[in-house]
Amino acid sequence: MLKAVSIVIPPDKSISHRAVMLASISEGTTCIKNLLMAEDIKCTIEAFRAMGVEIRGKGEEVIVRGVGMAGLKKPARQIYLGNSGTTMRILPGILAGQDFEVVLTGDKSLSGRPMQRIVKPLKEMGAKIKGQISAKQLDKSTMLICQVVEGKKLKDKEDIYPPLKIKGGKLKAIKYKSKITSAQVKSCILLAGLYADGVTSVSEPEKSRDHTERMLKQFGCKVKGEGCKISFKGPVKLKSPCAIEIPGDISSAAFFIAAGCILPDIKVTIKNVGINPTRTGILDILKKMGANLAILTRLDLPDCEPSGHIVIKSSKLKGITISPKEVVRAIDEIPVIMVAACFAKGRTIIRGIEELRVKETDRIKSMVTNLRKIGADIKVEVAQVEGECIVINGGKLLHGARVSSFGDHRTAMSMLVAGLLTKGKVIVTSLGCINKSFPDFVKQLDTLTMLKCQVVTN
Ligand code: S3P
């Protein structure tokens, strides 16, 4: 007999950021249905409020009164973005097109995240941006920002870090070939392109999540996509589609999808999950590992975000090799995939993982350290051509231990999932970071822990 559990997941974080941003600079009022009310999105909302946008309501329905492309006002003070890397990397695209100067700051982790990837293209488009060249948090009152001299060439391995001082102005369109696959970089350039004269295009090595392109279309922008290249002609005036509905976050569902696979005798149903093909790498990877999962009741309208119900049953997972291409479509889910691999039979190898080093924390370090602490056989190997890969020999009996979140929400939640099947308790310290994306996580996880009935070793 399978025990049936139903899990409620929060709205999609990536789509929520974009909804607030595009609604704010469009003409007309937008009703955003099912907006994520977690720390990161609150930072995006507060940023636009600070620039004069009226945003009212909570979660189920948020009303944004768009001010139009040129309607944002210079904020009275610096804008604090907390831990939100997506806001720090995408918002500058919009700010680059404004005729005022803004300073964006963040917490300790955000102040250590590389920004040259967006600073470089925005400067090519004509924006003036300064940041720090060393990753350290500055005391707000003594903030020294202008350490990067205009035109200074960064040395190898040097980067630019927040705080960022952005002075917008007249932009020119560029054709940008990004060396990394990143939706944040792509989105930032596309948003700046709305303000530029001529055709802006961005191409990347693999196709990253395409929420910005889809939503731009909903706001009336004629975006063209060919493979890994996106382009449109600017300047563009966005028009509100009146309403936008946000599906559940597959990156949050991922913890329960993995848990459903590794727990015995269970059937987990997760309703209304976003299943945009650029995000469903987790489903394909787990299916390849032998997961018993299905997507039911699909809803798929052109240019909107597809969604569906996911049902997962206890599975016998086996180790596989995960390619860099597969990692791109599951970039935020790799930590919980590492956990699933620990409970799979045989060896799992994950290649193309370097971007994990620059997430909210270095997720290779956080997960390898933590999983080793609970007895997993996991290591990082370096291949000459392909760079680093993670090697996990699954099926070891895991035990309880005190581990750290490393201040990273996905590390914290992944380790709590691992704790569902360890002999003895896994205690994760500094759990507050979970509020960034999934404030209700522990409550939802409790529905599974109440069912915990045996220890599984393979
Ligand atoms: C995001 C893109 C990804 C992802 C992040 C959210 C987005 O980052 O890891 O959590 O909303 O655009 P990269 O663009 O750095 O790959």
CSV table of C-alpha atoms and ligand atoms in Angstrom, one decimal, residues 13-15 17-18 86 89-90 113 117 180-185 187 208-209 211-212 331-332 355 359-360 363 409-410, ligand 1:
chain,number,residue,atom,x,y,z
A,13,LYS,CA,10.7,32.7,-8.1
A,14,SER,CA,12.2,33.5,-11.5
A,15,ILE,CA,8.9,34.3,-13.1
A,17,HIS,CA,10.8,38.7,-10.4
A,18,ARG,CA,10.1,39.2,-14.1
A,86,THR,CA,18.5,37.6,-9.8
A,89,ARG,CA,21.8,40.9,-12.2
A,90,ILE,CA,18.5,41.7,-14.0
A,113,ARG,CA,28.8,37.3,-6.4
A,117,ARG,CA,29.0,39.1,-16.7
A,180,ILE,CA,28.3,31.5,-20.3
A,181,THR,CA,24.8,30.1,-20.3
A,182,SER,CA,22.9,32.4,-18.0
A,183,ALA,CA,19.3,33.5,-18.0
A,184,GLN,CA,20.2,36.4,-15.7
A,185,VAL,CA,22.8,37.7,-18.2
A,187,SER,CA,17.5,38.9,-19.3
A,208,SER,CA,18.9,29.0,-20.6
A,209,ARG,CA,15.5,29.5,-19.0
A,211,HIS,CA,10.9,33.3,-18.9
A,212,THR,CA,11.9,36.8,-19.9
A,331,ILE,CA,21.1,24.2,-12.6
A,332,ASP,CA,19.3,25.0,-9.3
A,355,GLU,CA,28.5,27.7,-12.3
A,359,LYS,CA,25.5,30.6,-6.6
A,360,GLU,CA,24.3,31.9,-3.2
A,363,ARG,CA,27.3,24.7,-3.8
A,409,HIS,CA,18.5,28.0,0.7
A,410,ARG,CA,19.0,25.1,-1.7
B,1,S3P,C1,17.8,32.6,-12.7
B,1,S3P,C2,18.8,32.0,-13.4
B,1,S3P,C3,19.8,31.1,-13.0
B,1,S3P,C4,19.4,30.4,-11.7
B,1,S3P,C5,18.9,31.4,-10.7
B,1,S3P,C6,17.7,32.2,-11.3
B,1,S3P,C7,16.9,33.5,-13.2
B,1,S3P,O1,21.1,31.8,-12.8
B,1,S3P,O2,20.5,29.7,-11.1
B,1,S3P,O3,18.5,30.8,-9.5
B,1,S3P,O4,15.8,33.8,-12.6
B,1,S3P,O5,17.2,34.1,-14.3
B,1,S3P,P1,22.1,32.0,-13.9
B,1,S3P,O6,21.6,33.0,-14.9
B,1,S3P,O7,23.3,32.5,-13.2
B,1,S3P,O8,22.3,30.7,-14.6
